[in-house]
Coordinates of C-alpha atoms in Angstrom, one line a residue:
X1 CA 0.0 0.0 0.0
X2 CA 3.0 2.0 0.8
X3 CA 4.6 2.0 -2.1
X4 CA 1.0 2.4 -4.3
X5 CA 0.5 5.7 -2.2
X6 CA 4.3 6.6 -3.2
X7 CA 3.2 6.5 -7.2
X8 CA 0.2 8.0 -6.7
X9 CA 1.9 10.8 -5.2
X10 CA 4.6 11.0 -7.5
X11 CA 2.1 11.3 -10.4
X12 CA 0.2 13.9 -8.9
X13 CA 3.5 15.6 -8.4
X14 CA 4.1 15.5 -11.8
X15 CA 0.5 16.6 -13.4
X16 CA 1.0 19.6 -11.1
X17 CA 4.8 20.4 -12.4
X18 CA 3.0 20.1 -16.1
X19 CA -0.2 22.3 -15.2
X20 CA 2.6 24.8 -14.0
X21 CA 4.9 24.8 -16.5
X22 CA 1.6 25.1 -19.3
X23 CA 0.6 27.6 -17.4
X24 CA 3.8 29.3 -17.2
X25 CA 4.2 28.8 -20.9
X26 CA 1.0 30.5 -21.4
X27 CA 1.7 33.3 -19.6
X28 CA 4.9 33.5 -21.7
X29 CA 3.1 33.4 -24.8
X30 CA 0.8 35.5 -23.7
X31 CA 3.4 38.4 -22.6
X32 CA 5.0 38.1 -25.9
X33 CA 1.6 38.4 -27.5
X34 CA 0.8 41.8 -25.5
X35 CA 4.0 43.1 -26.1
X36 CA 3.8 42.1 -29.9
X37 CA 0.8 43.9 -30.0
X38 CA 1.7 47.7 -28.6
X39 CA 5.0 47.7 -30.3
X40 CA 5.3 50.1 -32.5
X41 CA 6.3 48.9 -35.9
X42 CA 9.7 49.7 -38.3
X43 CA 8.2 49.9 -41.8
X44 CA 10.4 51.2 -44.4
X45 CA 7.4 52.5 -46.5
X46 CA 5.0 55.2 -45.3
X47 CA 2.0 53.8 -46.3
X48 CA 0.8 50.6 -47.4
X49 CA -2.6 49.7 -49.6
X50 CA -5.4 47.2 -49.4
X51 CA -7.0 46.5 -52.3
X52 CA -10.7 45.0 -53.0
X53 CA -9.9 40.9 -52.5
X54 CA -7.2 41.3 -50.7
X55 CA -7.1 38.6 -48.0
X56 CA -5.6 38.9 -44.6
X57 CA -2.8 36.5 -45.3
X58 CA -2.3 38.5 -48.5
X59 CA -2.1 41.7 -46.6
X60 CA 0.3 40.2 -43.9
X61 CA 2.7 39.6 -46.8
X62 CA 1.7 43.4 -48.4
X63 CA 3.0 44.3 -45.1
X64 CA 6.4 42.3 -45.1
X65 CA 6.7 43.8 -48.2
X66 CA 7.0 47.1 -46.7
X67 CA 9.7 46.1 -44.1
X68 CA 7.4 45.6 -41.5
X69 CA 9.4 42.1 -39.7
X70 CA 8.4 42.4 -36.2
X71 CA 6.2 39.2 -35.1
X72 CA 5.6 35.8 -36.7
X73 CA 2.5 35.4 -38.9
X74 CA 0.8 33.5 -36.1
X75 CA 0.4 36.6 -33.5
X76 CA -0.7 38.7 -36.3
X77 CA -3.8 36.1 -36.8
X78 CA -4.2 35.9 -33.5
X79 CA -4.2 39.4 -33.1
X80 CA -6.4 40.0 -36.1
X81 CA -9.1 37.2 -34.5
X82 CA -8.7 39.0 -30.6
X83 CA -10.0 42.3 -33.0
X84 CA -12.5 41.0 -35.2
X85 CA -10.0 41.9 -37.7
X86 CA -10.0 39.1 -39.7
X87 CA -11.7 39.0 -42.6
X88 CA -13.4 42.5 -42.3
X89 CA -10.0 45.2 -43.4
X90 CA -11.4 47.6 -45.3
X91 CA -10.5 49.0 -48.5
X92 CA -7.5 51.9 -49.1
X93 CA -4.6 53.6 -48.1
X94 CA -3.0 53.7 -44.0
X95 CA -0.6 55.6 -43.1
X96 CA 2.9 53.8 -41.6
X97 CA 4.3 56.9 -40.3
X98 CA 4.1 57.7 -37.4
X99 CA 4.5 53.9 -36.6
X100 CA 1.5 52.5 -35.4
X101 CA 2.0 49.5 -32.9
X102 CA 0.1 45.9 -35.2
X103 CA -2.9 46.7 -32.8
X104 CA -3.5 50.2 -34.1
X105 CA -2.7 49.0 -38.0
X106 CA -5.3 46.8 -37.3
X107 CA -7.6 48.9 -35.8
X108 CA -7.4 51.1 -38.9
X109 CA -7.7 48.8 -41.3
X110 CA -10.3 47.4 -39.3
X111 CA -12.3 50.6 -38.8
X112 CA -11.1 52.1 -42.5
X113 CA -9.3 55.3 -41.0
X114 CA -7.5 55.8 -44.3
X115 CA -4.9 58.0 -45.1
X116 CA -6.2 61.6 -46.1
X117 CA -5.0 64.0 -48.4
X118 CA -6.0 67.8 -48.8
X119 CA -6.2 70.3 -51.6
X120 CA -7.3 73.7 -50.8
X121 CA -8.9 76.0 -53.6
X122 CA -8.0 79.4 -52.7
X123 CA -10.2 82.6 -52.4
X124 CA -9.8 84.9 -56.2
X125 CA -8.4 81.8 -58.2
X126 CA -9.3 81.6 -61.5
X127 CA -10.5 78.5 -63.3
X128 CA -6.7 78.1 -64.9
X129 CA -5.5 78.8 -61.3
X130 CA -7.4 75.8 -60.3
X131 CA -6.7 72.9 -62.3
X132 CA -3.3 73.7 -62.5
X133 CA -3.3 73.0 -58.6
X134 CA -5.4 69.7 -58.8
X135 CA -2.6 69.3 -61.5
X136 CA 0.0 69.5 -59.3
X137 CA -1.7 67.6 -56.1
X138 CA -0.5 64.1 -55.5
X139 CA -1.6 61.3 -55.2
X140 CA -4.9 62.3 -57.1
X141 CA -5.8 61.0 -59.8
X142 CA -5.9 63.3 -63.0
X143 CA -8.2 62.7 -65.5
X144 CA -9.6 65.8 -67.0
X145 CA -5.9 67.2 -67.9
X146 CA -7.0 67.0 -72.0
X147 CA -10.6 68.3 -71.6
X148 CA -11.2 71.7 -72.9
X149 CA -13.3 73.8 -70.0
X150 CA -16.3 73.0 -72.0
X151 CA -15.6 69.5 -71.6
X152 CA -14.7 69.5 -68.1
X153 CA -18.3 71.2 -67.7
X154 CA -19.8 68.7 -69.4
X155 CA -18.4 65.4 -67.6
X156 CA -20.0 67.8 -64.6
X157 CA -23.3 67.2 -65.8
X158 CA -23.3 71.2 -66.1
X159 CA -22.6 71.6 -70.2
X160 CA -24.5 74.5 -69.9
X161 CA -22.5 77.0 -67.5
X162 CA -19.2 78.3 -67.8
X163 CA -16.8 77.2 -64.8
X164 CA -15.5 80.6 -63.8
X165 CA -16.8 80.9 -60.2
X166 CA -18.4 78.2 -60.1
X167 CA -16.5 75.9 -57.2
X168 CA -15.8 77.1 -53.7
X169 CA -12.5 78.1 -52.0
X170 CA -12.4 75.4 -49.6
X171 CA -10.2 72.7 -48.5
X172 CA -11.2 69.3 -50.0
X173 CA -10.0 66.1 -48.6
X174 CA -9.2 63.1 -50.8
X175 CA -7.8 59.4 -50.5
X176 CA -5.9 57.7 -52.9
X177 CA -7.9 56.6 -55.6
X178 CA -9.8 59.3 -55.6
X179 CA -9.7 62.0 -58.8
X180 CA -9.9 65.1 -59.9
X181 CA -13.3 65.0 -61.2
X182 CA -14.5 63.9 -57.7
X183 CA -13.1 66.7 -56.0
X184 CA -14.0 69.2 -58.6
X185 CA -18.0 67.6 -58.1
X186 CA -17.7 68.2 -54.3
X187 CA -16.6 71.8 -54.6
X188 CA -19.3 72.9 -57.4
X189 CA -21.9 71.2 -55.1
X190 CA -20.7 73.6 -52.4
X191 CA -20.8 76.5 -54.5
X192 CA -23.8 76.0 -55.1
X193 CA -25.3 75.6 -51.6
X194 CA -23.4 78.6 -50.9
X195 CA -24.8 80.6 -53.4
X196 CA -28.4 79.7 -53.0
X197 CA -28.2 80.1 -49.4
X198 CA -26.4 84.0 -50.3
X199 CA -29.4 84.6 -52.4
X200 CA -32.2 83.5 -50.4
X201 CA -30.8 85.4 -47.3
X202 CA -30.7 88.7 -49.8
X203 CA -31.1 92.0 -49.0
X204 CA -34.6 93.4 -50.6
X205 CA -33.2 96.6 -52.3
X206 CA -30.5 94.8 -54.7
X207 CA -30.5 95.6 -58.5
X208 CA -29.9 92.1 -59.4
X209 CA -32.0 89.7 -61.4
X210 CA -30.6 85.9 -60.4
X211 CA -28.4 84.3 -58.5
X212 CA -25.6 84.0 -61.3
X213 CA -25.5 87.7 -61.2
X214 CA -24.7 88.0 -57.6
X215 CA -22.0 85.2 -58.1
X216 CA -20.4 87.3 -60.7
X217 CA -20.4 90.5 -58.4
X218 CA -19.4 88.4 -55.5
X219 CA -16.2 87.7 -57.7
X220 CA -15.5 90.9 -58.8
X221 CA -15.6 92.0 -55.0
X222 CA -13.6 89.4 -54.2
X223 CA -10.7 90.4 -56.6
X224 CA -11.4 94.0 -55.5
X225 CA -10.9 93.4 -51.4
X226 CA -7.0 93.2 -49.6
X227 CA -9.0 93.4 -46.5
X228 CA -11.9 90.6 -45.6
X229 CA -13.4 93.2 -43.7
X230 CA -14.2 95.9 -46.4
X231 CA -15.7 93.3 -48.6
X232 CA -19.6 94.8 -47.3
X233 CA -18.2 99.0 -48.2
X234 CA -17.2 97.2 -52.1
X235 CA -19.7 95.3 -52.6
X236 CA -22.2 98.5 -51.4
X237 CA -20.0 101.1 -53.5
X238 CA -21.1 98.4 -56.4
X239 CA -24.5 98.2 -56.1
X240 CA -25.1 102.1 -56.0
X241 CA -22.6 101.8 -59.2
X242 CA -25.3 99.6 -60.8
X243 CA -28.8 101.1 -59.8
X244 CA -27.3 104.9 -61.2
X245 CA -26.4 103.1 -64.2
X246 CA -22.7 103.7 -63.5
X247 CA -19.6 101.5 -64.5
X248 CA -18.0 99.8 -61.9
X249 CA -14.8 100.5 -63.6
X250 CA -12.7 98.1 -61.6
X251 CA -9.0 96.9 -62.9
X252 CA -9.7 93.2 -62.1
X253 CA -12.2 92.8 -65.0
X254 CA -9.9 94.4 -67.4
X255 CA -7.3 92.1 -65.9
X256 CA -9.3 89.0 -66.2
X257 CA -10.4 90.0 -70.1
X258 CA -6.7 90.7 -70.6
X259 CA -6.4 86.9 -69.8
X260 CA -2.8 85.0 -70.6
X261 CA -1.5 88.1 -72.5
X262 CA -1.6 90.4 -69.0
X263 CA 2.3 91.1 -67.6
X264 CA 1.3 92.4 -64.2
X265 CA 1.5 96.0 -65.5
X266 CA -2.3 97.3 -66.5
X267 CA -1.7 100.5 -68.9
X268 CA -4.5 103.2 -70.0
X269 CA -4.4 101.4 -73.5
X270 CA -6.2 98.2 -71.3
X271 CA -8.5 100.4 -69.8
X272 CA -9.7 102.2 -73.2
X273 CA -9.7 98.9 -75.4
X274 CA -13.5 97.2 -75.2
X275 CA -14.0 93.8 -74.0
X276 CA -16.8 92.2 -72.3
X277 CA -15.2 92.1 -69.3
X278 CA -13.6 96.0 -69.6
X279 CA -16.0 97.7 -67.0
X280 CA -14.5 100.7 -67.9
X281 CA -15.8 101.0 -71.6
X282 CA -19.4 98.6 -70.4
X283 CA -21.9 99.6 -68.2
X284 CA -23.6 96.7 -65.9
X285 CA -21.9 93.3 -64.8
X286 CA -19.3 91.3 -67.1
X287 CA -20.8 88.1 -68.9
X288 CA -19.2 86.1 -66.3
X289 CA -17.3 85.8 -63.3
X290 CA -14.0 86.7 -63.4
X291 CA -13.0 84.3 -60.1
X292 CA -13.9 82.1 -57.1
X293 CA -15.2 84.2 -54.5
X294 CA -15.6 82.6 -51.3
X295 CA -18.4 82.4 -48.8
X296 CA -17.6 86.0 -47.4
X297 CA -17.3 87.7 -50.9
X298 CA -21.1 85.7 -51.8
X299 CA -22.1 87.5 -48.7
X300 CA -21.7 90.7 -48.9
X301 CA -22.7 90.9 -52.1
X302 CA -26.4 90.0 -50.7
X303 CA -25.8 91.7 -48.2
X304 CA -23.6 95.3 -49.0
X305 CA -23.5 97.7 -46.8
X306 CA -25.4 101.0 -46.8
X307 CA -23.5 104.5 -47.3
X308 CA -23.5 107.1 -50.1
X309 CA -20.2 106.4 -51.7
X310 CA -19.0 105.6 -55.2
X311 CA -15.3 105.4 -55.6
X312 CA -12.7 103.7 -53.7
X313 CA -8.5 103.9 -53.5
X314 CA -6.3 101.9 -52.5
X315 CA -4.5 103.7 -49.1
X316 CA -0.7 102.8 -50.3
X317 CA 0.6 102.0 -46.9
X318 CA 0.6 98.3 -47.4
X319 CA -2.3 97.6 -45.6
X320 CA -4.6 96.5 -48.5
X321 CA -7.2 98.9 -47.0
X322 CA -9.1 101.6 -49.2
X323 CA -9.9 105.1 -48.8
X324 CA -13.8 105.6 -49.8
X325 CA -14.7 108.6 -51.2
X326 CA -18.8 109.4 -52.1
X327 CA -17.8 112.3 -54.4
X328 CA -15.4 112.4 -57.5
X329 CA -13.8 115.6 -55.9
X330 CA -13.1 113.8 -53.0
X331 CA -12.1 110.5 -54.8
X332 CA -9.6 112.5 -57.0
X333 CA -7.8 114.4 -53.3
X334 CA -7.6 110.5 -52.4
X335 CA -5.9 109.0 -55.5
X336 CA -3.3 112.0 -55.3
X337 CA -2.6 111.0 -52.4
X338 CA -2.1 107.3 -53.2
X339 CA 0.2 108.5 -55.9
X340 CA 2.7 110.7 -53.1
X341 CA 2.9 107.8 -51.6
X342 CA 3.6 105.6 -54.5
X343 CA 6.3 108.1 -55.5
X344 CA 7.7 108.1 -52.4
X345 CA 7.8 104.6 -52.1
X346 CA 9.5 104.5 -55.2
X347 CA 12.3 107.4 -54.0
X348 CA 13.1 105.6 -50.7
X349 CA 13.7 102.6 -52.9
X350 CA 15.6 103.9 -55.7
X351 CA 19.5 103.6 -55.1
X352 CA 21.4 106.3 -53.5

């Protein structure tokens, strides 16, 4: 009986020593799995891409691909099945830089945080001015490099307007895939909630007959303003301008009708030869706008501000601001005065 009760007790002895050392061995793997998982990764790419069908073994390897070593392919399924990852990465671009630890990847891909890209459209850009910068932005996809403006209208779905004005300054964001066409959609689909929002909130008293006729002031006052905060005084020395029947005569129009041919220098021969958009030899509005304005520009052309005067200056300090004047007399003291300065300028700079 003795010795029975030895072997019985040299078996339990040993189930325990194997329960312990599993369980140590457990807790082993299990600390390498943790630490695995919130170590941040040393990828030699900066991004890397899942496409549509792309399973999660062929993603691992996308991801060895990119220099990513750390872990064996076993704690990254593991990991994937603790996450629900499995099975369910979404589609796209993630960013590797920072370094996200494999949970965070995961998590990403996972939850299709995808890398993001921006293009900003800037206030008083021209159409040219803008598809030369979705030209330039990266990684976007360019496809409407060969259409005419026409064209580009047209793939749209708006064949009828011209594109002048018609997207907002904004910042757009994209992902890769994305192209220009899709940002281009966004942005005219903003314009236009812009603009009909700008109309509808109106002031009663303006002599304008649609809301394309308050986009193509809100450009001109947008080309017109080198301070945001004059942009109501502009837009109410404009609309005065149009219910006497008076030109506007403002240089960006002649500018704009100038087109690829202007040098930066706008001479008196510009202001006297006609063009639609020469406000100087035209009465009313020019046939189209001659910009992007932005939201503030859309506003206070529905919304100008109320006063008597007619003519504006620039001050010549520097400051972008403008001297108002509501009589010619007075306008003419304050463009003499721009032009001392301007001479002035010009002596202080001249060498000695």
């Amino acid at each position: 009986m003795a010795g029975a009760k030895r072997g019985c007790l040299v078996v339990l002895a040993i189930l325990v020593l194997l329960v312990a050392l599993a369980g140590a061995g457990a807790a082993l793997l299990w600390q390498r799995q943790s630490s695995f998982a919130v170590t941040p990764v040393t990828p030699t790419q900066s991004s890397v891409t899942v496409v549509s069908g792309d399973s999660f073994t062929t993603v691992l390897g996308k991801l060895r691909a990119v220099g990513i070593d750390e872990g064996q392919d076993l704690q990254w399924q593991m990991l994937a099945r603790q996450l629900d990852a499995a099975g369910k990465l979404k589609v796209g671009e993630y960013a590797l830089e920072p370094a996200p630890t494999p949970r965070e990847l995961l998590r990403n891909m996972r939850q299709g945080k995808v890398l993001q890209y921006r293009v900003t459209i800037v206030e008083g850009w021209n159409t040219r001015q803008l598809r030369a910068a979705l030209n330039r932005a990266q990684p976007l996809q360019h496809t409407t490099n060969d259409m005419s403006d026409t064209e580009l209208m047209a793939a749209l779905g708006f064949a009828e307007q011209h594109p002048e004005g018609r997207f907002l300054p904004e910042t757009y964001i994209y992902q890769r895939g994305d192209n220009d066409l899709d940002v281009l959609k966004r942005a005219h689909a903003a314009m236009e909630k812009e603009l009909a929002a700008a109309w509808a909130s109106r002031a009663d008293d303006l002599p304008l007959t649609s809301p394309y006729e308050l986009l193509i002031l809100a450009s001109i006052i947008e080309k017109e303003t080198g301070l945001a905060s004059e942009r109501p005084q502009i837009a109410g020395v404009f609309m005065r301008r149009l219910k006497m029947g008076m030109r506007l005569q403002t240089d960006p129009t002649v500018i704009y009708g100038i087109g690829s041919a202007y040098d930066g220098n706008i001479r008196k021969s510009h202001l006297t030869t006609d063009t639609p958009y020469n406000t100087y030899t035209r009465a009313g509005l020019t046939p189209t706008p001659i910009a992007m304005p932005g939201r503030d520009a859309l506003q206070a052309a529905a919304h100008p501000a109320k006063g008597d005067t007619l003519y504006f200056v620039a001050v010549g300090d520097g400051s972008g601001a403008h001297v108002f004047s509501a009589s010619y007399s007075e306008h003419n003291a304050a463009v003499a005065r721009y032009l001392q300065r301007l001479r002035e300028k010009r002596s202080e700079a001249a060498p000695k």
